[in-house]
Amino acid sequence: MSVDPTKPYDSENIFAKILRGEMPCNKVYEDDHALAFHDINPQAPVHILVIPKGEYVSWDDFSAKASDAEMAGYVRAIGHVAREQGLVVRGFRLLSNVGRNGGQEVPHLHVHLFGGGPLGPMLAQ
Ligand code: AMP
């Protein structure tokens, strides 16, 4: 079921539960603004999700409503995780799905961080 990015934030979504500690995750990094953990269904040798701690449905919601401090903290956390995981030298890919056309399934903003090997074409048809 795809996310409707125009709907209000649903605090019962799976990533909200992970942030509250109600669901486990395989954590790789956490700071005041962001949490990063391994995707449960990896699509690359390294597949990490980085989520902001604030309640934002999607990139659209975040870019419209987040404070400058939240934005800076989130972007820096994503960069930190990529460096810490050793992905920079060989390269990596960032992806954030928004809404139905984007194929977004979880209604809490997340960036997919892919790496660990050649990632192929940007979009599979
Ligand atoms: P998207 O389609 O962009 O919304 O991606 C959602 C991602 O969340 C998928 O890659 C799922 O494999 C991943 N996912 C769903 N539930 C969990 C979970 N409990 N822990 C880690 N990753 C999850």
mmCIF file of N, CA and C and ligand atoms in Angstrom:
data_model
loop_
_atom_site.group_PDB
_atom_site.id
_atom_site.type_symbol
_atom_site.label_atom_id
_atom_site.label_comp_id
_atom_site.label_asym_id
_atom_site.label_seq_id
_atom_site.Cartn_x
_atom_site.Cartn_y
_atom_site.Cartn_z
ATOM 1 N N MET A 1 0.858 -1.203 0.000
ATOM 2 C CA MET A 1 0.000 0.000 0.000
ATOM 3 C C MET A 1 0.890 1.249 0.000
ATOM 4 N N SER A 2 0.738 2.066 -1.006
ATOM 5 C CA SER A 2 1.597 3.247 -1.108
ATOM 6 C C SER A 2 1.128 4.343 -0.163
ATOM 7 N N VAL A 3 2.075 5.198 0.180
ATOM 8 C CA VAL A 3 1.806 6.319 1.070
ATOM 9 C C VAL A 3 1.127 7.437 0.294
ATOM 10 N N ASP A 4 0.122 8.079 0.927
ATOM 11 C CA ASP A 4 -0.426 9.331 0.405
ATOM 12 C C ASP A 4 0.306 10.462 1.121
ATOM 13 N N PRO A 5 1.244 11.130 0.421
ATOM 14 C CA PRO A 5 2.095 12.104 1.110
ATOM 15 C C PRO A 5 1.363 13.371 1.531
ATOM 16 N N THR A 6 0.081 13.483 1.148
ATOM 17 C CA THR A 6 -0.678 14.668 1.567
ATOM 18 C C THR A 6 -1.422 14.423 2.883
ATOM 19 N N LYS A 7 -1.421 13.167 3.361
ATOM 20 C CA LYS A 7 -2.125 12.842 4.623
ATOM 21 C C LYS A 7 -1.281 13.276 5.816
ATOM 22 N N PRO A 8 -1.930 13.545 6.982
ATOM 23 C CA PRO A 8 -1.163 13.891 8.173
ATOM 24 C C PRO A 8 -0.286 12.729 8.637
ATOM 25 N N TYR A 9 0.708 13.031 9.423
ATOM 26 C CA TYR A 9 1.640 12.024 9.935
ATOM 27 C C TYR A 9 0.890 10.984 10.771
ATOM 28 N N ASP A 10 1.177 9.711 10.537
ATOM 29 C CA ASP A 10 0.583 8.600 11.298
ATOM 30 C C ASP A 10 1.617 8.106 12.312
ATOM 31 N N SER A 11 1.384 8.404 13.577
ATOM 32 C CA SER A 11 2.392 8.080 14.602
ATOM 33 C C SER A 11 2.474 6.583 14.907
ATOM 34 N N GLU A 12 1.615 5.780 14.253
ATOM 35 C CA GLU A 12 1.687 4.321 14.432
ATOM 36 C C GLU A 12 2.486 3.640 13.324
ATOM 37 N N ASN A 13 3.126 4.416 12.444
ATOM 38 C CA ASN A 13 3.919 3.766 11.382
ATOM 39 C C ASN A 13 5.141 3.077 11.984
ATOM 40 N N ILE A 14 5.681 2.129 11.227
ATOM 41 C CA ILE A 14 6.736 1.250 11.756
ATOM 42 C C ILE A 14 7.993 2.012 12.173
ATOM 43 N N PHE A 15 8.339 3.061 11.452
ATOM 44 C CA PHE A 15 9.559 3.796 11.811
ATOM 45 C C PHE A 15 9.335 4.653 13.059
ATOM 46 N N ALA A 16 8.101 5.129 13.257
ATOM 47 C CA ALA A 16 7.787 5.837 14.512
ATOM 48 C C ALA A 16 7.948 4.874 15.684
ATOM 49 N N LYS A 17 7.511 3.632 15.495
ATOM 50 C CA LYS A 17 7.640 2.623 16.566
ATOM 51 C C LYS A 17 9.109 2.312 16.833
ATOM 52 N N ILE A 18 9.920 2.259 15.772
ATOM 53 C CA ILE A 18 11.364 2.043 15.963
ATOM 54 C C ILE A 18 11.967 3.214 16.736
ATOM 55 N N LEU A 19 11.581 4.435 16.381
ATOM 56 C CA LEU A 19 12.120 5.613 17.083
ATOM 57 C C LEU A 19 11.730 5.602 18.561
ATOM 58 N N ARG A 20 10.531 5.124 18.876
ATOM 59 C CA ARG A 20 10.086 5.077 20.281
ATOM 60 C C ARG A 20 10.635 3.864 21.024
ATOM 61 N N GLY A 21 11.351 2.991 20.318
ATOM 62 C CA GLY A 21 11.898 1.798 20.956
ATOM 63 C C GLY A 21 10.878 0.687 21.125
ATOM 64 N N GLU A 22 9.740 0.795 20.443
ATOM 65 C CA GLU A 22 8.693 -0.233 20.551
ATOM 66 C C GLU A 22 8.936 -1.393 19.587
ATOM 67 N N MET A 23 9.778 -1.136 18.576
ATOM 68 C CA MET A 23 10.162 -2.169 17.613
ATOM 69 C C MET A 23 11.685 -2.159 17.526
ATOM 70 N N PRO A 24 12.301 -3.334 17.329
ATOM 71 C CA PRO A 24 13.764 -3.363 17.228
ATOM 72 C C PRO A 24 14.241 -2.897 15.849
ATOM 73 N N CYS A 25 15.495 -2.509 15.788
ATOM 74 C CA CYS A 25 16.137 -2.261 14.496
ATOM 75 C C CYS A 25 17.602 -2.621 14.637
ATOM 76 N N ASN A 26 18.253 -2.818 13.508
ATOM 77 C CA ASN A 26 19.689 -3.108 13.474
ATOM 78 C C ASN A 26 20.408 -1.768 13.267
ATOM 79 N N LYS A 27 20.632 -1.080 14.387
ATOM 80 C CA LYS A 27 21.088 0.317 14.353
ATOM 81 C C LYS A 27 22.545 0.446 13.919
ATOM 82 N N VAL A 28 22.811 1.450 13.076
ATOM 83 C CA VAL A 28 24.203 1.743 12.711
ATOM 84 C C VAL A 28 24.646 3.106 13.213
ATOM 85 N N TYR A 29 23.701 4.011 13.492
ATOM 86 C CA TYR A 29 24.086 5.359 13.935
ATOM 87 C C TYR A 29 22.867 6.053 14.519
ATOM 88 N N GLU A 30 23.114 6.903 15.525
ATOM 89 C CA GLU A 30 22.037 7.725 16.079
ATOM 90 C C GLU A 30 22.635 9.007 16.625
ATOM 91 N N ASP A 31 21.949 10.121 16.398
ATOM 92 C CA ASP A 31 22.307 11.375 17.069
ATOM 93 C C ASP A 31 21.014 12.116 17.386
ATOM 94 N N ASP A 32 21.120 13.406 17.735
ATOM 95 C CA ASP A 32 19.923 14.161 18.154
ATOM 96 C C ASP A 32 18.893 14.281 17.040
ATOM 97 N N HIS A 33 19.341 14.224 15.790
ATOM 98 C CA HIS A 33 18.437 14.506 14.672
ATOM 99 C C HIS A 33 18.042 13.297 13.843
ATOM 100 N N ALA A 34 18.796 12.216 13.932
ATOM 101 C CA ALA A 34 18.585 11.123 12.981
ATOM 102 C C ALA A 34 18.918 9.765 13.577
ATOM 103 N N LEU A 35 18.306 8.751 12.979
ATOM 104 C CA LEU A 35 18.601 7.357 13.315
ATOM 105 C C LEU A 35 18.857 6.622 11.999
ATOM 106 N N ALA A 36 19.883 5.766 11.989
ATOM 107 C CA ALA A 36 20.188 4.965 10.796
ATOM 108 C C ALA A 36 20.219 3.497 11.183
ATOM 109 N N PHE A 37 19.624 2.668 10.338
ATOM 110 C CA PHE A 37 19.575 1.228 10.615
ATOM 111 C C PHE A 37 19.534 0.470 9.295
ATOM 112 N N HIS A 38 19.917 -0.808 9.356
ATOM 113 C CA HIS A 38 19.925 -1.635 8.151
ATOM 114 C C HIS A 38 18.500 -1.929 7.695
ATOM 115 N N ASP A 39 18.285 -1.849 6.380
ATOM 116 C CA ASP A 39 16.986 -2.222 5.813
ATOM 117 C C ASP A 39 16.754 -3.713 6.036
ATOM 118 N N ILE A 40 15.525 -4.061 6.386
ATOM 119 C CA ILE A 40 15.179 -5.451 6.690
ATOM 120 C C ILE A 40 15.180 -6.330 5.437
ATOM 121 N N ASN A 41 15.088 -5.700 4.273
ATOM 122 C CA ASN A 41 15.026 -6.429 2.999
ATOM 123 C C ASN A 41 16.022 -5.793 2.025
ATOM 124 N N PRO A 42 17.338 -6.012 2.262
ATOM 125 C CA PRO A 42 18.355 -5.249 1.530
ATOM 126 C C PRO A 42 18.336 -5.480 0.025
ATOM 127 N N GLN A 43 18.490 -4.382 -0.709
ATOM 128 C CA GLN A 43 18.497 -4.417 -2.180
ATOM 129 C C GLN A 43 19.906 -4.206 -2.744
ATOM 130 N N ALA A 44 20.896 -4.159 -1.870
ATOM 131 C CA ALA A 44 22.302 -3.968 -2.265
ATOM 132 C C ALA A 44 23.145 -4.538 -1.129
ATOM 133 N N PRO A 45 24.466 -4.783 -1.377
ATOM 134 C CA PRO A 45 25.307 -5.320 -0.297
ATOM 135 C C PRO A 45 25.242 -4.479 0.976
ATOM 136 N N VAL A 46 25.184 -3.161 0.819
ATOM 137 C CA VAL A 46 24.902 -2.267 1.952
ATOM 138 C C VAL A 46 23.607 -1.526 1.635
ATOM 139 N N HIS A 47 22.635 -1.624 2.521
ATOM 140 C CA HIS A 47 21.358 -0.922 2.335
ATOM 141 C C HIS A 47 20.912 -0.438 3.715
ATOM 142 N N ILE A 48 21.129 0.843 3.920
ATOM 143 C CA ILE A 48 20.834 1.469 5.218
ATOM 144 C C ILE A 48 19.747 2.507 5.017
ATOM 145 N N LEU A 49 18.856 2.606 5.999
ATOM 146 C CA LEU A 49 17.838 3.658 5.998
ATOM 147 C C LEU A 49 18.244 4.711 7.017
ATOM 148 N N VAL A 50 18.160 5.981 6.618
ATOM 149 C CA VAL A 50 18.424 7.068 7.556
ATOM 150 C C VAL A 50 17.136 7.874 7.682
ATOM 151 N N ILE A 51 16.670 8.024 8.927
ATOM 152 C CA ILE A 51 15.400 8.722 9.161
ATOM 153 C C ILE A 51 15.617 9.889 10.119
ATOM 154 N N PRO A 52 14.858 10.973 9.917
ATOM 155 C CA PRO A 52 14.922 12.064 10.882
ATOM 156 C C PRO A 52 14.125 11.693 12.128
ATOM 157 N N LYS A 53 14.444 12.306 13.256
ATOM 158 C CA LYS A 53 13.698 11.997 14.481
ATOM 159 C C LYS A 53 12.353 12.709 14.535
ATOM 160 N N GLY A 54 12.209 13.801 13.779
ATOM 161 C CA GLY A 54 10.936 14.521 13.750
ATOM 162 C C GLY A 54 9.893 13.778 12.938
ATOM 163 N N GLU A 55 8.634 14.180 13.152
ATOM 164 C CA GLU A 55 7.499 13.498 12.512
ATOM 165 C C GLU A 55 7.217 14.122 11.143
ATOM 166 N N TYR A 56 7.870 13.577 10.117
ATOM 167 C CA TYR A 56 7.685 14.051 8.739
ATOM 168 C C TYR A 56 7.333 12.870 7.844
ATOM 169 N N VAL A 57 6.267 13.040 7.061
ATOM 170 C CA VAL A 57 5.764 11.951 6.218
ATOM 171 C C VAL A 57 6.742 11.610 5.098
ATOM 172 N N SER A 58 7.344 12.632 4.514
ATOM 173 C CA SER A 58 8.127 12.433 3.285
ATOM 174 C C SER A 58 9.118 13.572 3.115
ATOM 175 N N TRP A 59 9.897 13.448 2.042
ATOM 176 C CA TRP A 59 10.822 14.542 1.707
ATOM 177 C C TRP A 59 10.049 15.834 1.474
ATOM 178 N N ASP A 60 8.885 15.733 0.856
ATOM 179 C CA ASP A 60 8.068 16.926 0.609
ATOM 180 C C ASP A 60 7.701 17.609 1.920
ATOM 181 N N ASP A 61 7.162 16.843 2.864
ATOM 182 C CA ASP A 61 6.749 17.362 4.169
ATOM 183 C C ASP A 61 7.950 17.988 4.896
ATOM 184 N N PHE A 62 9.068 17.266 4.892
ATOM 185 C CA PHE A 62 10.271 17.710 5.607
ATOM 186 C C PHE A 62 10.807 19.011 5.017
ATOM 187 N N SER A 63 10.899 19.057 3.700
ATOM 188 C CA SER A 63 11.492 20.239 3.065
ATOM 189 C C SER A 63 10.615 21.464 3.255
ATOM 190 N N ALA A 64 9.293 21.241 3.458
ATOM 191 C CA ALA A 64 8.383 22.372 3.664
ATOM 192 C C ALA A 64 8.362 22.823 5.117
ATOM 193 N N LYS A 65 8.510 21.875 6.082
ATOM 194 C CA LYS A 65 8.197 22.209 7.479
ATOM 195 C C LYS A 65 9.350 22.098 8.462
ATOM 196 N N ALA A 66 10.392 21.358 8.146
ATOM 197 C CA ALA A 66 11.464 21.159 9.131
ATOM 198 C C ALA A 66 12.243 22.455 9.360
ATOM 199 N N SER A 67 12.771 22.582 10.574
ATOM 200 C CA SER A 67 13.606 23.748 10.887
ATOM 201 C C SER A 67 14.958 23.619 10.182
ATOM 202 N N ASP A 68 15.663 24.742 10.114
ATOM 203 C CA ASP A 68 17.001 24.695 9.513
ATOM 204 C C ASP A 68 17.902 23.734 10.290
ATOM 205 N N ALA A 69 17.761 23.713 11.613
ATOM 206 C CA ALA A 69 18.602 22.823 12.435
ATOM 207 C C ALA A 69 18.288 21.352 12.138
ATOM 208 N N GLU A 70 16.991 21.040 11.971
ATOM 209 C CA GLU A 70 16.622 19.652 11.646
ATOM 210 C C GLU A 70 17.168 19.256 10.278
ATOM 211 N N MET A 71 17.060 20.187 9.327
ATOM 212 C CA MET A 71 17.558 19.876 7.977
ATOM 213 C C MET A 71 19.064 19.666 7.985
ATOM 214 N N ALA A 72 19.766 20.564 8.634
ATOM 215 C CA ALA A 72 21.223 20.441 8.666
ATOM 216 C C ALA A 72 21.612 19.154 9.394
ATOM 217 N N GLY A 73 20.939 18.874 10.501
ATOM 218 C CA GLY A 73 21.272 17.678 11.267
ATOM 219 C C GLY A 73 21.035 16.409 10.471
ATOM 220 N N TYR A 74 19.935 16.374 9.740
ATOM 221 C CA TYR A 74 19.597 15.180 8.956
ATOM 222 C C TYR A 74 20.594 14.980 7.818
ATOM 223 N N VAL A 75 20.857 16.042 7.087
ATOM 224 C CA VAL A 75 21.790 15.925 5.954
ATOM 225 C C VAL A 75 23.182 15.529 6.445
ATOM 226 N N ARG A 76 23.609 16.131 7.541
ATOM 227 C CA ARG A 76 24.935 15.777 8.075
ATOM 228 C C ARG A 76 24.966 14.328 8.557
ATOM 229 N N ALA A 77 23.881 13.856 9.135
ATOM 230 C CA ALA A 77 23.835 12.466 9.607
ATOM 231 C C ALA A 77 23.954 11.494 8.429
ATOM 232 N N ILE A 78 23.275 11.790 7.334
ATOM 233 C CA ILE A 78 23.350 10.915 6.152
ATOM 234 C C ILE A 78 24.791 10.857 5.647
ATOM 235 N N GLY A 79 25.428 12.023 5.547
ATOM 236 C CA GLY A 79 26.818 12.060 5.104
ATOM 237 C C GLY A 79 27.742 11.317 6.062
ATOM 238 N N HIS A 80 27.491 11.485 7.353
ATOM 239 C CA HIS A 80 28.314 10.810 8.365
ATOM 240 C C HIS A 80 28.220 9.294 8.209
ATOM 241 N N VAL A 81 27.004 8.795 8.037
ATOM 242 C CA VAL A 81 26.813 7.343 7.911
ATOM 243 C C VAL A 81 27.538 6.824 6.665
ATOM 244 N N ALA A 82 27.423 7.539 5.558
ATOM 245 C CA ALA A 82 28.100 7.094 4.330
ATOM 246 C C ALA A 82 29.613 7.011 4.551
ATOM 247 N N ARG A 83 30.168 8.022 5.211
ATOM 248 C CA ARG A 83 31.620 8.008 5.476
ATOM 249 C C ARG A 83 31.981 6.893 6.453
ATOM 250 N N GLU A 84 31.194 6.797 7.535
ATOM 251 C CA GLU A 84 31.489 5.816 8.581
ATOM 252 C C GLU A 84 31.414 4.384 8.045
ATOM 253 N N GLN A 85 30.533 4.164 7.080
ATOM 254 C CA GLN A 85 30.378 2.831 6.499
ATOM 255 C C GLN A 85 31.397 2.561 5.393
ATOM 256 N N GLY A 86 32.263 3.535 5.117
ATOM 257 C CA GLY A 86 33.322 3.344 4.124
ATOM 258 C C GLY A 86 32.824 3.347 2.693
ATOM 259 N N LEU A 87 31.726 4.077 2.438
ATOM 260 C CA LEU A 87 31.094 4.020 1.116
ATOM 261 C C LEU A 87 31.603 5.083 0.147
ATOM 262 N N VAL A 88 32.345 6.058 0.650
ATOM 263 C CA VAL A 88 32.631 7.233 -0.174
ATOM 264 C C VAL A 88 33.625 6.925 -1.293
ATOM 265 N N VAL A 89 34.679 6.179 -0.990
ATOM 266 C CA VAL A 89 35.744 5.974 -1.984
ATOM 267 C C VAL A 89 35.191 5.294 -3.231
ATOM 268 N N ARG A 90 34.407 4.239 -3.049
ATOM 269 C CA ARG A 90 33.879 3.509 -4.217
ATOM 270 C C ARG A 90 32.534 4.057 -4.682
ATOM 271 N N GLY A 91 31.920 4.892 -3.883
ATOM 272 C CA GLY A 91 30.671 5.524 -4.283
ATOM 273 C C GLY A 91 29.440 4.810 -3.743
ATOM 274 N N PHE A 92 28.336 5.520 -3.788
ATOM 275 C CA PHE A 92 27.090 4.998 -3.223
ATOM 276 C C PHE A 92 25.921 5.722 -3.874
ATOM 277 N N ARG A 93 24.713 5.381 -3.452
ATOM 278 C CA ARG A 93 23.509 6.015 -4.006
ATOM 279 C C ARG A 93 22.557 6.375 -2.876
ATOM 280 N N LEU A 94 21.953 7.561 -2.979
ATOM 281 C CA LEU A 94 20.892 7.980 -2.058
ATOM 282 C C LEU A 94 19.578 7.982 -2.821
ATOM 283 N N LEU A 95 18.507 7.563 -2.129
ATOM 284 C CA LEU A 95 17.182 7.522 -2.769
ATOM 285 C C LEU A 95 16.126 7.792 -1.705
ATOM 286 N N SER A 96 15.163 8.622 -2.050
ATOM 287 C CA SER A 96 14.022 8.805 -1.152
ATOM 288 C C SER A 96 12.745 8.761 -1.973
ATOM 289 N N ASN A 97 11.922 7.766 -1.717
ATOM 290 C CA ASN A 97 10.667 7.608 -2.443
ATOM 291 C C ASN A 97 9.594 8.489 -1.815
ATOM 292 N N VAL A 98 8.796 9.135 -2.667
ATOM 293 C CA VAL A 98 7.710 9.988 -2.180
ATOM 294 C C VAL A 98 6.414 9.562 -2.861
ATOM 295 N N GLY A 99 5.445 9.155 -2.045
ATOM 296 C CA GLY A 99 4.098 8.895 -2.550
ATOM 297 C C GLY A 99 3.986 7.718 -3.500
ATOM 298 N N ARG A 100 2.850 7.659 -4.188
ATOM 299 C CA ARG A 100 2.498 6.495 -5.000
ATOM 300 C C ARG A 100 3.439 6.288 -6.166
ATOM 301 N N ASN A 101 3.680 7.320 -6.944
ATOM 302 C CA ASN A 101 4.582 7.149 -8.088
ATOM 303 C C ASN A 101 5.996 6.807 -7.653
ATOM 304 N N GLY A 102 6.392 7.290 -6.490
ATOM 305 C CA GLY A 102 7.727 6.992 -5.984
ATOM 306 C C GLY A 102 7.824 5.611 -5.357
ATOM 307 N N GLY A 103 6.664 4.991 -5.064
ATOM 308 C CA GLY A 103 6.669 3.668 -4.444
ATOM 309 C C GLY A 103 6.943 3.708 -2.949
ATOM 310 N N GLN A 104 6.624 4.839 -2.302
ATOM 311 C CA GLN A 104 6.855 4.946 -0.854
ATOM 312 C C GLN A 104 5.877 4.050 -0.088
ATOM 313 N N GLU A 105 6.429 3.214 0.818
ATOM 314 C CA GLU A 105 5.602 2.283 1.594
ATOM 315 C C GLU A 105 5.474 2.700 3.056
ATOM 316 N N VAL A 106 6.496 3.342 3.589
ATOM 317 C CA VAL A 106 6.465 3.707 5.016
ATOM 318 C C VAL A 106 6.326 5.231 5.128
ATOM 319 N N PRO A 107 5.278 5.696 5.844
ATOM 320 C CA PRO A 107 4.985 7.132 5.850
ATOM 321 C C PRO A 107 5.762 7.921 6.898
ATOM 322 N N HIS A 108 7.052 7.653 6.991
ATOM 323 C CA HIS A 108 7.981 8.485 7.772
ATOM 324 C C HIS A 108 9.198 8.685 6.871
ATOM 325 N N LEU A 109 9.585 9.938 6.641
ATOM 326 C CA LEU A 109 10.702 10.217 5.729
ATOM 327 C C LEU A 109 11.879 9.291 5.985
ATOM 328 N N HIS A 110 12.397 8.713 4.904
ATOM 329 C CA HIS A 110 13.614 7.916 5.000
ATOM 330 C C HIS A 110 14.399 8.070 3.711
ATOM 331 N N VAL A 111 15.717 8.106 3.878
ATOM 332 C CA VAL A 111 16.626 8.054 2.733
ATOM 333 C C VAL A 111 17.252 6.671 2.726
ATOM 334 N N HIS A 112 17.182 6.021 1.559
ATOM 335 C CA HIS A 112 17.878 4.749 1.367
ATOM 336 C C HIS A 112 19.322 5.073 1.001
ATOM 337 N N LEU A 113 20.255 4.422 1.649
ATOM 338 C CA LEU A 113 21.683 4.574 1.357
ATOM 339 C C LEU A 113 22.168 3.214 0.857
ATOM 340 N N PHE A 114 22.503 3.155 -0.447
ATOM 341 C CA PHE A 114 22.922 1.896 -1.081
ATOM 342 C C PHE A 114 24.413 1.949 -1.386
ATOM 343 N N GLY A 115 25.108 0.846 -1.214
ATOM 344 C CA GLY A 115 26.516 0.799 -1.573
ATOM 345 C C GLY A 115 27.050 -0.612 -1.438
ATOM 346 N N GLY A 116 28.377 -0.684 -1.412
ATOM 347 C CA GLY A 116 29.023 -1.982 -1.217
ATOM 348 C C GLY A 116 29.290 -2.740 -2.496
ATOM 349 N N GLY A 117 28.963 -2.159 -3.645
ATOM 350 C CA GLY A 117 29.192 -2.806 -4.936
ATOM 351 C C GLY A 117 28.534 -1.988 -6.028
ATOM 352 N N PRO A 118 28.798 -2.349 -7.297
ATOM 353 C CA PRO A 118 28.162 -1.617 -8.397
ATOM 354 C C PRO A 118 26.638 -1.703 -8.267
ATOM 355 N N LEU A 119 25.971 -0.586 -8.498
ATOM 356 C CA LEU A 119 24.527 -0.516 -8.240
ATOM 357 C C LEU A 119 23.684 -0.572 -9.506
ATOM 358 N N GLY A 120 24.340 -0.635 -10.664
ATOM 359 C CA GLY A 120 23.564 -0.778 -11.891
ATOM 360 C C GLY A 120 22.885 0.509 -12.300
ATOM 361 N N PRO A 121 21.965 0.412 -13.274
ATOM 362 C CA PRO A 121 21.289 1.624 -13.762
ATOM 363 C C PRO A 121 20.448 2.251 -12.656
ATOM 364 N N MET A 122 20.208 3.530 -12.792
ATOM 365 C CA MET A 122 19.512 4.260 -11.744
ATOM 366 C C MET A 122 18.095 3.737 -11.550
ATOM 367 N N LEU A 123 17.390 3.461 -12.656
ATOM 368 C CA LEU A 123 16.023 2.979 -12.560
ATOM 369 C C LEU A 123 15.867 1.698 -13.372
ATOM 370 N N ALA A 124 15.308 0.653 -12.744
ATOM 371 C CA ALA A 124 14.984 -0.571 -13.484
ATOM 372 C C ALA A 124 13.580 -0.411 -14.036
ATOM 373 N N GLN A 125 13.393 -0.729 -15.316
ATOM 374 C CA GLN A 125 12.053 -0.562 -15.903
ATOM 375 C C GLN A 125 11.268 -1.868 -15.801
HETATM 376 P P1 AMP B 1 9.940 2.778 0.798
HETATM 377 O O1 AMP B 1 9.348 1.889 -0.235
HETATM 378 O O2 AMP B 1 10.863 3.821 0.246
HETATM 379 O O3 AMP B 1 8.893 3.354 1.737
HETATM 380 O O4 AMP B 1 10.906 1.836 1.647
HETATM 381 C C1 AMP B 1 10.557 1.247 2.865
HETATM 382 C C2 AMP B 1 11.714 0.368 3.262
HETATM 383 O O5 AMP B 1 11.578 0.042 4.632
HETATM 384 C C3 AMP B 1 11.792 -0.961 2.503
HETATM 385 O O6 AMP B 1 13.055 -1.053 1.851
HETATM 386 C C4 AMP B 1 11.622 -2.017 3.589
HETATM 387 O O7 AMP B 1 12.403 -3.164 3.369
HETATM 388 C C5 AMP B 1 12.060 -1.249 4.823
HETATM 389 N N1 AMP B 1 11.528 -1.721 6.093
HETATM 390 C C6 AMP B 1 10.232 -1.966 6.395
HETATM 391 N N2 AMP B 1 10.106 -2.337 7.682
HETATM 392 C C7 AMP B 1 11.362 -2.328 8.203
HETATM 393 C C8 AMP B 1 11.894 -2.612 9.481
HETATM 394 N N3 AMP B 1 11.119 -3.013 10.511
HETATM 395 N N4 AMP B 1 13.233 -2.515 9.666
HETATM 396 C C9 AMP B 1 14.031 -2.140 8.643
HETATM 397 N N5 AMP B 1 13.580 -1.836 7.410
HETATM 398 C C10 AMP B 1 12.261 -1.929 7.187
#
